[in-house]
Coordinates of C-alpha atoms in Angstrom, one line a residue:
X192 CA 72.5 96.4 89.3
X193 CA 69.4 98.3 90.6
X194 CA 69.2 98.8 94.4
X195 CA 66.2 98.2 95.9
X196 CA 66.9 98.6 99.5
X197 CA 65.7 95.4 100.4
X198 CA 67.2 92.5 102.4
X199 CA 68.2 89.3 101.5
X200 CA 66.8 85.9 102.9
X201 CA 68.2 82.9 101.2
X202 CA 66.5 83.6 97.8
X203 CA 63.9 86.5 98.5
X204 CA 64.4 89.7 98.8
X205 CA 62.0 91.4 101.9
X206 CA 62.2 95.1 102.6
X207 CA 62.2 95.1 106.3
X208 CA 59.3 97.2 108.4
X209 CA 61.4 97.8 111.4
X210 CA 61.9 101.3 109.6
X211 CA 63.9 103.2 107.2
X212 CA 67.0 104.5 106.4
X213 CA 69.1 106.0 103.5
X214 CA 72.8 105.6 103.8
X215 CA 75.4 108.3 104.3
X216 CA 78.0 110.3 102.1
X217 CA 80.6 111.2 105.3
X218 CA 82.2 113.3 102.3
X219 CA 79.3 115.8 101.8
X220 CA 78.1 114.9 105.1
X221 CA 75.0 114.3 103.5
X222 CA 72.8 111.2 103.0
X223 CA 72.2 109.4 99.7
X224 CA 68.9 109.7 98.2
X225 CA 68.3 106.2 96.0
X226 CA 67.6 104.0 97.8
X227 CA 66.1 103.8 100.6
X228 CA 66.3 100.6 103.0
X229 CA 64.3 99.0 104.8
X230 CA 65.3 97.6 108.4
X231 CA 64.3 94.6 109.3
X232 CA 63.7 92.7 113.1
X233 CA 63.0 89.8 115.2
X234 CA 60.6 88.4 112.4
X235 CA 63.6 89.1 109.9
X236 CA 65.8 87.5 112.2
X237 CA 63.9 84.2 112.2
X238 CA 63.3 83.5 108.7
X239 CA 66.9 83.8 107.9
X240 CA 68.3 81.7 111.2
X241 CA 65.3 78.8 110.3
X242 CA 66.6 79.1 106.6
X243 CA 70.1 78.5 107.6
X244 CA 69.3 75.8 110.0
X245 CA 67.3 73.9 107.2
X246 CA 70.5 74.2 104.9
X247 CA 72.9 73.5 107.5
X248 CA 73.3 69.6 107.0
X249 CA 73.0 70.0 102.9
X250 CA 75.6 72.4 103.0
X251 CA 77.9 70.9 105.1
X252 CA 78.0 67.4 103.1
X253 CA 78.2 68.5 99.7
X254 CA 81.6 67.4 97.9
X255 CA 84.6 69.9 98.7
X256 CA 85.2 70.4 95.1
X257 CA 81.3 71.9 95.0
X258 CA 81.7 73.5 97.9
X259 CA 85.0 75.4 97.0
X260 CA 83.7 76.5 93.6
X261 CA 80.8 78.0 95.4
X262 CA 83.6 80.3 97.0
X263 CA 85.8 80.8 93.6
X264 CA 81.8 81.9 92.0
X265 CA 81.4 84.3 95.2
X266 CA 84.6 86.3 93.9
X267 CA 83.8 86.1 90.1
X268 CA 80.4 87.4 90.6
X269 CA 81.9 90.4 92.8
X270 CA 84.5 91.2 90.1
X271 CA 81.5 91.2 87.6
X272 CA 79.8 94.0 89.5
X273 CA 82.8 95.9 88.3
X274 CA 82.6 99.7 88.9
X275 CA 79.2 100.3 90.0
X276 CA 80.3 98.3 93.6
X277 CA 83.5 100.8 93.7
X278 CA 82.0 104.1 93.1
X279 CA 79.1 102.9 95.3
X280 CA 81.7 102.2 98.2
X281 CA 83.3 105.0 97.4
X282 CA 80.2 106.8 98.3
X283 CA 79.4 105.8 101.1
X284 CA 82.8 105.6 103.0
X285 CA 85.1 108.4 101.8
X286 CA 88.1 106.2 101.0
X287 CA 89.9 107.1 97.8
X288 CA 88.8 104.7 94.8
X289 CA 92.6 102.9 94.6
X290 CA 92.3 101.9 98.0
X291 CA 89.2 100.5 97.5
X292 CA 90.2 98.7 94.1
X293 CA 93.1 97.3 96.2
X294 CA 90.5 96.0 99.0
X295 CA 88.1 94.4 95.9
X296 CA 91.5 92.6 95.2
X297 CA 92.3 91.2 98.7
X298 CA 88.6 90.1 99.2
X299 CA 88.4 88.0 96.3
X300 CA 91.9 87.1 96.9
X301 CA 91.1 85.8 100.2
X302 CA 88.2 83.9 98.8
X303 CA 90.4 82.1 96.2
X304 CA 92.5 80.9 99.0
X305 CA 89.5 79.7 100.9
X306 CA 88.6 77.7 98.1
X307 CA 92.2 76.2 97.6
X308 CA 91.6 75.3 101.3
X309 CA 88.3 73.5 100.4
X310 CA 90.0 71.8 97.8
X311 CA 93.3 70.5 100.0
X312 CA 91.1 69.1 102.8
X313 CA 93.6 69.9 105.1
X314 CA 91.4 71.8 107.9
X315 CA 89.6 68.5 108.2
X316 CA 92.3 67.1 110.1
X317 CA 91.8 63.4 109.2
X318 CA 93.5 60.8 111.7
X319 CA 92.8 57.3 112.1
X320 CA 94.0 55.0 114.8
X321 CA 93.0 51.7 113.4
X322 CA 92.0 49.3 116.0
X323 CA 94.6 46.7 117.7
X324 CA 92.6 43.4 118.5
X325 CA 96.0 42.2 119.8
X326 CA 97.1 45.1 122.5
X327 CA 97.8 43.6 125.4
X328 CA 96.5 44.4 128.6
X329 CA 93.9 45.5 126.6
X330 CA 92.8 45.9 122.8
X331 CA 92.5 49.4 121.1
X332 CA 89.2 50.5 119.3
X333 CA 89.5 51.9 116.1
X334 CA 89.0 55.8 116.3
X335 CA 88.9 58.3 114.1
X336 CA 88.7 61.7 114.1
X337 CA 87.4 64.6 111.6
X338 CA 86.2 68.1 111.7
X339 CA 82.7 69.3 111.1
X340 CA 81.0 73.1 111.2
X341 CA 80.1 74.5 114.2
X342 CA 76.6 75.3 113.0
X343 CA 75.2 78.3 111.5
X344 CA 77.1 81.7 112.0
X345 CA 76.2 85.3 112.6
X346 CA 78.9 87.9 111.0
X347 CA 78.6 91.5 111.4
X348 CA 80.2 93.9 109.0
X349 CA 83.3 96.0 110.1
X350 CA 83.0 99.7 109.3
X351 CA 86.9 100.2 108.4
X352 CA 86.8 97.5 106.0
X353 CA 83.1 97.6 103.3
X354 CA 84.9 94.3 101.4
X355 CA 87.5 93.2 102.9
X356 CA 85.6 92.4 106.6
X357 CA 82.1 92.8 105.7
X358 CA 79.5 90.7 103.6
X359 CA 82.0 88.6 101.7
X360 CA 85.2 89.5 103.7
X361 CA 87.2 87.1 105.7
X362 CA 84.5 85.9 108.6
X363 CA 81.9 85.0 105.6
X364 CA 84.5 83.6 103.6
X365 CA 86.0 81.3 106.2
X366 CA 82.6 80.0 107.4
X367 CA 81.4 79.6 104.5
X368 CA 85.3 76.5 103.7
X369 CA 84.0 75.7 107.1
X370 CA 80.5 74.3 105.9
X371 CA 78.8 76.6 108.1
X372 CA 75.9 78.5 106.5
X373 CA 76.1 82.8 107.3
X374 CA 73.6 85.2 108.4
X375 CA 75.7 88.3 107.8
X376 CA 74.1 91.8 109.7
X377 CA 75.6 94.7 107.2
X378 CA 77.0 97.7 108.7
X379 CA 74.5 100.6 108.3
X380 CA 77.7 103.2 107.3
X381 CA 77.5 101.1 103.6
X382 CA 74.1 99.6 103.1
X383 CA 74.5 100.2 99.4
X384 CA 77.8 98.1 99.1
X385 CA 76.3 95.7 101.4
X386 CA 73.7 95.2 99.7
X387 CA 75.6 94.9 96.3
X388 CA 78.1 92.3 97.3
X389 CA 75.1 90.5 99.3
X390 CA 73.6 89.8 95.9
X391 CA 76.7 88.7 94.7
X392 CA 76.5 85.7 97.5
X393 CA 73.0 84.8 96.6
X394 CA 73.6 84.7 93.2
X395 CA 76.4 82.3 93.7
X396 CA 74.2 80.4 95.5
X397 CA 71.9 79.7 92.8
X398 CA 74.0 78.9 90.7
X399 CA 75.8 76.1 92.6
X400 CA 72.1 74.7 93.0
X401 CA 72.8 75.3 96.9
X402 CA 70.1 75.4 99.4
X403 CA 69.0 78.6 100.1
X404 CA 69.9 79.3 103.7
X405 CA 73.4 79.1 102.6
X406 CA 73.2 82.9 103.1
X407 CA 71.1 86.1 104.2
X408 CA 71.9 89.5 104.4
X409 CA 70.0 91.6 107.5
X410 CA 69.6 95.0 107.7
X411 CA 69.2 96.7 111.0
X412 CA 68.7 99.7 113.0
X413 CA 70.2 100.3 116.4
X414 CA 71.1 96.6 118.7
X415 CA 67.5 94.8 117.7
X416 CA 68.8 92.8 114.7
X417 CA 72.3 92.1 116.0
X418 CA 71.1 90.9 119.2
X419 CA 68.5 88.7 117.9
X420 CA 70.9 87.1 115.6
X421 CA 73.4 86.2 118.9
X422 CA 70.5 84.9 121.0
X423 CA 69.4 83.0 119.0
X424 CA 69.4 79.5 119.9
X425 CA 70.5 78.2 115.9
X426 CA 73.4 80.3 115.8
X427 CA 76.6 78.4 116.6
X428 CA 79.4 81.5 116.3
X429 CA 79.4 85.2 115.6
X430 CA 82.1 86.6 114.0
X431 CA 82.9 90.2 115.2
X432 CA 85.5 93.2 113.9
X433 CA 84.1 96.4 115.4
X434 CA 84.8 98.5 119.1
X435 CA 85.8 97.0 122.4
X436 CA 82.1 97.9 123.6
X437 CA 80.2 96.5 121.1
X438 CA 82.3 93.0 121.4
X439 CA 81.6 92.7 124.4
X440 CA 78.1 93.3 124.6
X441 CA 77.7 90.3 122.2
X442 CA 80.3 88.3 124.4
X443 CA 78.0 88.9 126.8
X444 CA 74.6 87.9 125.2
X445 CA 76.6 84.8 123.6
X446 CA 77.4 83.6 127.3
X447 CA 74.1 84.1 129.0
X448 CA 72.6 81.8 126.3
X449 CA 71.4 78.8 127.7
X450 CA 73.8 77.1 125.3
X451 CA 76.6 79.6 125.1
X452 CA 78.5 80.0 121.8
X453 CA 82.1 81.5 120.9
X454 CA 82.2 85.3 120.0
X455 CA 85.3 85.9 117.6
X456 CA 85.3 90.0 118.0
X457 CA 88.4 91.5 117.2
X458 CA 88.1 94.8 119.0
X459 CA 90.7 97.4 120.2
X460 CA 94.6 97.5 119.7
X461 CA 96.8 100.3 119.9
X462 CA 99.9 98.1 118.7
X463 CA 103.0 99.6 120.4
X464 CA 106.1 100.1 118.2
X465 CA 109.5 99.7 120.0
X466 CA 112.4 101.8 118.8
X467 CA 115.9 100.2 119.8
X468 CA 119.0 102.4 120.2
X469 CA 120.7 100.9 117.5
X470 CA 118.3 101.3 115.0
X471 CA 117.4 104.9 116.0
X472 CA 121.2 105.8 115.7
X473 CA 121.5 104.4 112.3
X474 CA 118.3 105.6 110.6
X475 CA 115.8 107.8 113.3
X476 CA 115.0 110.0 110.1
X477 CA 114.1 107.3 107.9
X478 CA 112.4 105.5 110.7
X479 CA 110.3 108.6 111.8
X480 CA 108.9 109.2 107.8
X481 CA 107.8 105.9 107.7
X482 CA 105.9 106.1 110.8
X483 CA 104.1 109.1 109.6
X484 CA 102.9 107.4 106.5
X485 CA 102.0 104.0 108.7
X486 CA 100.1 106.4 111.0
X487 CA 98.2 108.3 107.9
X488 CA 97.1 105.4 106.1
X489 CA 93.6 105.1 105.4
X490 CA 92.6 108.5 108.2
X491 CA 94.2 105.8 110.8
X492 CA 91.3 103.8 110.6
X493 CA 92.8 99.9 110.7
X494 CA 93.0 98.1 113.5
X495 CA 96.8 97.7 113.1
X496 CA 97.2 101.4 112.8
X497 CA 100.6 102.2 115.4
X498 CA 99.3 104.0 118.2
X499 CA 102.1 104.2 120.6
X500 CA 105.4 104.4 120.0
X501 CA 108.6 103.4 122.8
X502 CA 111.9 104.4 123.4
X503 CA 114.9 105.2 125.5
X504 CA 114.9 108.9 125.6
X505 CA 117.5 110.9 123.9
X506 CA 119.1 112.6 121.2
X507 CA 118.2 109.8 118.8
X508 CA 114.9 110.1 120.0
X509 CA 114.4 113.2 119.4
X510 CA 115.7 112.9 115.7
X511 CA 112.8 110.3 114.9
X512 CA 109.8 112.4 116.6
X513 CA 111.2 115.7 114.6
X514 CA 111.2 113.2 111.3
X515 CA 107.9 112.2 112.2
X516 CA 106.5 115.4 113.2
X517 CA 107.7 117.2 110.2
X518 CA 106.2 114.7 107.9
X519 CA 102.9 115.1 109.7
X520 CA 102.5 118.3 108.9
X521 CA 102.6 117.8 105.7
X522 CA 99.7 115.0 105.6
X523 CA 96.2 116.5 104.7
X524 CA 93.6 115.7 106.8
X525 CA 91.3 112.5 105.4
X526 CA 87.6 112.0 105.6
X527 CA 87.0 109.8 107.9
X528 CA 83.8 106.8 107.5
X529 CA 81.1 108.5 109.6
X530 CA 80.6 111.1 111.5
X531 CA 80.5 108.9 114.4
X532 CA 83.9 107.5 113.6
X533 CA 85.0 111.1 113.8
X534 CA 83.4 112.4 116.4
X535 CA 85.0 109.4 118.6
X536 CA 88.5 110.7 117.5
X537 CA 88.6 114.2 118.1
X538 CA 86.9 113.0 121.8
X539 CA 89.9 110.3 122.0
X540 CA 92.9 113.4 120.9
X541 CA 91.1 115.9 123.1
X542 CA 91.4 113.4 126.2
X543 CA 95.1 112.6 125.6
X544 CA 95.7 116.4 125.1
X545 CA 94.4 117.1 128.9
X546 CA 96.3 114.6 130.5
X547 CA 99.5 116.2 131.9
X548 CA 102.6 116.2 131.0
X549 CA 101.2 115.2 127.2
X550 CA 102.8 117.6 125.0
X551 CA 101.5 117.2 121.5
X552 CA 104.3 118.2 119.3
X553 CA 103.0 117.8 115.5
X554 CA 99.5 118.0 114.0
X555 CA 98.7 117.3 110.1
X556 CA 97.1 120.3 107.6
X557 CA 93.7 121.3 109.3
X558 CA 90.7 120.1 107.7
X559 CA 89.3 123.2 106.7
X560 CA 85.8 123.0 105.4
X561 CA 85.9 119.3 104.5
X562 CA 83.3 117.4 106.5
X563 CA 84.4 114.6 109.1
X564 CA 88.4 114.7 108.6
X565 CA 90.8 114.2 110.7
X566 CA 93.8 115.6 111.0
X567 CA 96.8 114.0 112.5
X568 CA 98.7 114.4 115.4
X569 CA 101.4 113.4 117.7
X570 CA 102.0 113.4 121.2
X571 CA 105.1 112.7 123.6
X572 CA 105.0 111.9 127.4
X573 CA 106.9 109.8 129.5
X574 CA 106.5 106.2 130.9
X575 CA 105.8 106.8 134.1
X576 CA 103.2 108.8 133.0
X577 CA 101.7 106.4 130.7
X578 CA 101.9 103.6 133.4
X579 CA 99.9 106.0 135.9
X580 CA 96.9 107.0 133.2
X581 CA 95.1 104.6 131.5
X582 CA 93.5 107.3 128.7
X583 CA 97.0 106.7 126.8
X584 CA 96.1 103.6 126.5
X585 CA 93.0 104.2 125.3
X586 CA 92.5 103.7 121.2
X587 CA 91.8 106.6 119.6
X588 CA 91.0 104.9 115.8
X589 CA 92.5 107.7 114.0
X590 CA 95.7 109.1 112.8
X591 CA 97.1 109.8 116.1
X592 CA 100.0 108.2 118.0
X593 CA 101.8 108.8 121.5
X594 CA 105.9 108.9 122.0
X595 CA 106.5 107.0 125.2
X596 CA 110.5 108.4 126.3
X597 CA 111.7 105.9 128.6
X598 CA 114.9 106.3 131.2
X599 CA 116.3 103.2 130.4
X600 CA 115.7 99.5 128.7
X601 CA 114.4 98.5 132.1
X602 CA 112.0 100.8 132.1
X603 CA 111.1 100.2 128.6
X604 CA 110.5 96.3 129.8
X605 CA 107.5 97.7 132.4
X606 CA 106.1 99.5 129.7
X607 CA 105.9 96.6 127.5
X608 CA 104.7 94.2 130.5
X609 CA 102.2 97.0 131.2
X610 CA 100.0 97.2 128.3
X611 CA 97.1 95.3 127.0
X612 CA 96.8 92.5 124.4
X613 CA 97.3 93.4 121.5
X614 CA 96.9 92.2 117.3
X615 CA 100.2 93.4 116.7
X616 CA 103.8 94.5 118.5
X617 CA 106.8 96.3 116.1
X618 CA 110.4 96.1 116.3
X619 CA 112.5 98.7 114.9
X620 CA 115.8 96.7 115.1
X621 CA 119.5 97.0 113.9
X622 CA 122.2 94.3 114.6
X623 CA 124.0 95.4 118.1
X624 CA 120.0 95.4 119.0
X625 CA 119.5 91.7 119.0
X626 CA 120.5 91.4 122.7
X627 CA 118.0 93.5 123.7
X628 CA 115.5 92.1 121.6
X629 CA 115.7 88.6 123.2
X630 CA 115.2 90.2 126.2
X631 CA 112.0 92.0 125.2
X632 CA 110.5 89.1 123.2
X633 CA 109.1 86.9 125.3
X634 CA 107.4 89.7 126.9
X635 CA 105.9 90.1 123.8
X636 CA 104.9 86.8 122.5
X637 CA 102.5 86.8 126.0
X638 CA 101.0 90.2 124.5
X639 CA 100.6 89.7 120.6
X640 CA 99.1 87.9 118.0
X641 CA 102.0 89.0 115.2
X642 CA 105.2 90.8 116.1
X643 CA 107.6 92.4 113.4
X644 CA 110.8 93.7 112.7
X645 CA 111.9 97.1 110.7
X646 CA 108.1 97.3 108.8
X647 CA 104.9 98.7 110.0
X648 CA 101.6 96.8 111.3
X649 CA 99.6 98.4 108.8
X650 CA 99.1 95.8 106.1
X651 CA 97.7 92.6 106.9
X652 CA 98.9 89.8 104.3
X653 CA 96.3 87.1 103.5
X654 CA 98.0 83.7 103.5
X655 CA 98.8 80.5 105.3
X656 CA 101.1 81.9 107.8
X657 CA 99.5 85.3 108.6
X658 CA 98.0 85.4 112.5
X659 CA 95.1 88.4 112.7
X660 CA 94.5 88.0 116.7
X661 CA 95.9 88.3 120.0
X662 CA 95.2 88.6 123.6
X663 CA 92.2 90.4 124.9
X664 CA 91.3 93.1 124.6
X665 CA 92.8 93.0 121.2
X666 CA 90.5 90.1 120.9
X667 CA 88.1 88.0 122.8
X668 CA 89.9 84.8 122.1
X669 CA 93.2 84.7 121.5
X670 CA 93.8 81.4 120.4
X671 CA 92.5 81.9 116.9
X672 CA 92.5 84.3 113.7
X673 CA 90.8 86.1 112.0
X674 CA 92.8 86.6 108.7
X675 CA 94.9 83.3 106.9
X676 CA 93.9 80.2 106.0
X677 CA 93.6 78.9 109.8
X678 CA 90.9 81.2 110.6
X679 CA 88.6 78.5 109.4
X680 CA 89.6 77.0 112.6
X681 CA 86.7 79.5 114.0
X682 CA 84.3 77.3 113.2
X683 CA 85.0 74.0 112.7
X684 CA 84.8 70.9 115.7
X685 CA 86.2 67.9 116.4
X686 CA 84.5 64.6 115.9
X687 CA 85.5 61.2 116.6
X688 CA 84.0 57.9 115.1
X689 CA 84.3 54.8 116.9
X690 CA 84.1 51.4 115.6
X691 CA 81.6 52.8 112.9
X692 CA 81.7 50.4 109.9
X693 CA 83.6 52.0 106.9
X694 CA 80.3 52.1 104.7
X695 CA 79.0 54.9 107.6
X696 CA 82.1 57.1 108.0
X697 CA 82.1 60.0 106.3
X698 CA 84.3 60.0 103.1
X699 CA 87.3 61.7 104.2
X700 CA 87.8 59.1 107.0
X701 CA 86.5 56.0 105.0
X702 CA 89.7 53.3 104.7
X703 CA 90.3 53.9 101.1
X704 CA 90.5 57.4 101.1
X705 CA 88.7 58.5 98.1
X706 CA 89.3 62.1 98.8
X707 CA 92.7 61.9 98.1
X708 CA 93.8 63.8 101.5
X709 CA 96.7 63.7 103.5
X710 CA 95.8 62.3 106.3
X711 CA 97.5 60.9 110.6
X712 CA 97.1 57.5 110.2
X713 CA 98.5 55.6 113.2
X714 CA 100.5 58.4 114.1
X715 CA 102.5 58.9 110.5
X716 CA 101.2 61.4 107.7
X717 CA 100.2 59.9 104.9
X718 CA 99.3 60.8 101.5
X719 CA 98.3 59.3 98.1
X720 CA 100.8 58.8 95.2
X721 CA 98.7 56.7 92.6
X722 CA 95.9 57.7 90.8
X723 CA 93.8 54.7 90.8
X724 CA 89.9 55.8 91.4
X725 CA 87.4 58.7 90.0
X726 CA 85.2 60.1 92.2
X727 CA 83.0 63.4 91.3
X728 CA 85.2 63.3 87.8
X729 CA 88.8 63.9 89.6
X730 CA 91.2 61.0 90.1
X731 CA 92.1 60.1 93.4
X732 CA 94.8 57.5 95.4
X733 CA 94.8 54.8 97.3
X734 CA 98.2 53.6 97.2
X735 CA 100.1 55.6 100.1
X736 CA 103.4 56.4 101.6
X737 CA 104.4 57.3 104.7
X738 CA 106.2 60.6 105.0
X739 CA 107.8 62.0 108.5
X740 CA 106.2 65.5 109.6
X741 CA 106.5 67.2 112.7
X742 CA 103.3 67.3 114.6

């Protein structure tokens, strides 16, 4: 596929005149000639956000089977791009070619299961209280509730992630289950990729014969585009992954809004990993290599990456942070995805380094004259000190952690009531631990969105179960997720009908189900068994039982 720099909006493709810009190579530290884009603005911003308005109530009523394999033909038409989107990612973010091949795999993974949600019609949430004429002292209406989109949404592409949290990744993708059309701002550190994947979208588009404001792709230079796009008074979400600065700044344009809207911007976590005496006496060594290659992973650039690291000081201790260090040492340093990106790190190691009593006990090979790698490091202080200066707690987005030596387990209990929200909280754990354990964990179900035992945060499975969120700052609403089937939550409302007649209700609420969905019907789930009806070529149910959930 030829780039042509240009922008997408709904079927056209507009080069912006808000000025140009080539993309970047962090590798050479160089840009990339071919091609050059084109940035759009407010006028960019308008077309797209009208277009998506003007699809909005197509969109959102075509028939979940349609809608889902619009999805399924979003991740075949990315796997049909092949090599060409690989090498170009590649390219333009410095991560090694199997690592991107594995995150071509998760985003059209988590598209398939977005389209299996379609399908199920679960996220609807379908309950009917029929009416009771005969209630006595008074008579019930008959209600009935369902969920609709939000509206449109404006998604901004992550840096850390060119597939997996950018133009198709998992904000697009669930908006899109959601019925909600997407105006998606690409990230200017992979215009190219962007760009490519964009034109995946729009193709798909066509070919499901869907209105065209479905989706756009902007370009944009600087805050312009972004903050047009959250202003705007046709945009119903924003979906964020990015730093604590720049979610906020669109928290704070999305509340001054006349009609404010949510903000779902994941933002800054330094997810703490607790060592228990047990488990450092049985395995410190074992324990300290993995954390090494957990820190390491990807130049420390996810927002899971483990940076800080608790314990009860002592000889156990030490054997995991001399496992640790000496594996460190050993790790060559990794481009990182801008020079931006690295510039910010060595500011965040050079901070930590000056605050006293920091020793900094390992550091990774030195970069030598590779451009814009990092090279690891590890630090050690004490909790006091960390409880006294808030720079360690301060995410440095790179492969650099801090060892916090605590006096005693109550100690360790301040530190863990003293940090911020955060996406994710590890256990290292054996058996005489447990006690502890219960102790510490509902300290950290107030602070986390996931918490594990004996594993790493890095890694962020894609499924039903999997919660990508937590309390602020790690987010800026904790109550949802950005990763797993429920993050279509996001951007779906509730909607209750009352007393409409059964010819006006939409389908998935109408008395004879011809969806086929599980559905709360007078306070029992219910779901077809008998294929009795066609609708849309499938066979659907309407004779039911009754089967006894918890709710």
């Amino acid at each position: 596929m030829i780039l042509t720099g240009e922008m997408l909006i709904g079927f056209s493709a507009l080069r912006g005149t808000g000025g140009d810009k080539r993309a970047f190579n962090p590798a050479t530290n160089s840009d990339i000639a071919e091609p050059v884009f084109g940035m759009g603005g407010s006028e960019e911003v308008e077309r797209a956000v009208s277009l998506a308005a003007q699809a909005f109530d197509v969109y959102r009523h075509v028939t979940l089977a349609k809608r889902a394999a619009f999805i399924e033909a979003i991740a075949e038409n990315i796997l049909k791009l092949g090599d060409e989107l690989i090498e170009r990612a590649h390219a333009e973010t410095g991560l090694p070619v199997p690592r991107l091949q594995g995150e071509r795999a998760r985003t059209v993974g988590q598209l398939r299961l977005f389209a299996k949600v379609v399908r199920d019609g679960h996220f609807l949430g379908s309950t009917i209280d029929h009416a009771q004429p005969e209630r006595q002292p008074l008579p019930r209406v008959d209600l009935r509730l369902a969920k609709m989109p939000l509206g449109p949404v404006a998604v901004f592409g992550a840096s850390n992630f060119p597939l997996a949290f950018s133009v198709a990744g998992g904000d697009t993708a669930s908006a899109l289950a959601a019925g909600a059309p997407v105006i998606v701002k690409a990230h200017g550190a992979h215009l190219g990729t962007s760009a490519l994947v964009g034109r995946a979208i729009q193709r798909a588009v066509k070919e499901q014969d869907l209105p065209e404001g479905v989706f756009s792709l902007l370009f944009g230079a600087g805050r312009n585009v972004g903050e047009a796009l959250v202003g705007h008074p046709q945009i119903k979400a924003v979906g964020f992954t990015g730093s604590r600065q720049g979610g906020l700044a669109l928290v704070r344009i999305a509340n001054a809004r006349p009609e404010p809207i949510p903000v779902y911007a994941e933002m800054s976590s330094i997810n703490p990993v607790f060592l228990f005496p047990g488990a450092l006496a049985s395995r410190a060594e074992a324990i300290g290599r993995a954390f090494a290659d957990s820190l390491t992973m990807g130049a420390g650039q996810f927002c899971t990456n483990p940076g800080l690291v608790v314990a009860i000081d002592g000889p156990d201790l030490d054997r995991f942070i001399g496992a640790a260090g000496n594996a460190l040492t050993t790790k060559p340093a990794q481009t990182m995805l801008t020079p931006g990106i690295f510039d910010a790190y060595c500011e965040g190691t050079r901070t930590v380094a000056k605050v006293p009593d920091v020793t900094r006990v390992a550091q990774g090979e030195p970069a030598g004259k590779r451009q814009n790698s990092a090279q690891a490091a590890l630090y050690v202080t004490d909790a006091q000190r960390l409880l006294t200066s808030t720079e360690l707690e301060a995410e440095m987005f790179g492969p650099a952690s801090v060892v916090i030596r605590a006096r005693d387990f109550d100690e360790l209990l301040k530190v863990a009531e003293h940090v911020e929200g955060q996406l994710t909280i590890t256990l290292q754990i054996d058996a005489a631990d447990h006690a502890d354990a219960r102790r510490l964990l509902p300290v950290l179900e107030r602070k986390a969105g996931r918490i594990l035992v004996n594993g790493f945060p890095t890694g962020v499975e894609v499924c039903h179960a999997m919660v990508h969120g937590g309390p602020f700052p790690s987010t800026s609403n904790s109550m949802f997720t950005s990763v797993g089937a429920t993050a279509i939550d996001r951007f779906l409302r509730p909607v209750c009908y009352q007393d409409l007649p059964d010819a006006l209700l939409p389908d998935v609420l109408k008395e004879a189900n011809p969806l086929g969905l599980w559905r709360l019907v007078d306070g029992e789930f219910i779901t077809p068994t008998q294929a009795v009806g066609c609708v849309d070529g499938l066979q659907f149910a309407t004779k039911q039982r009754t089967m006894n959930l918890p709710i």
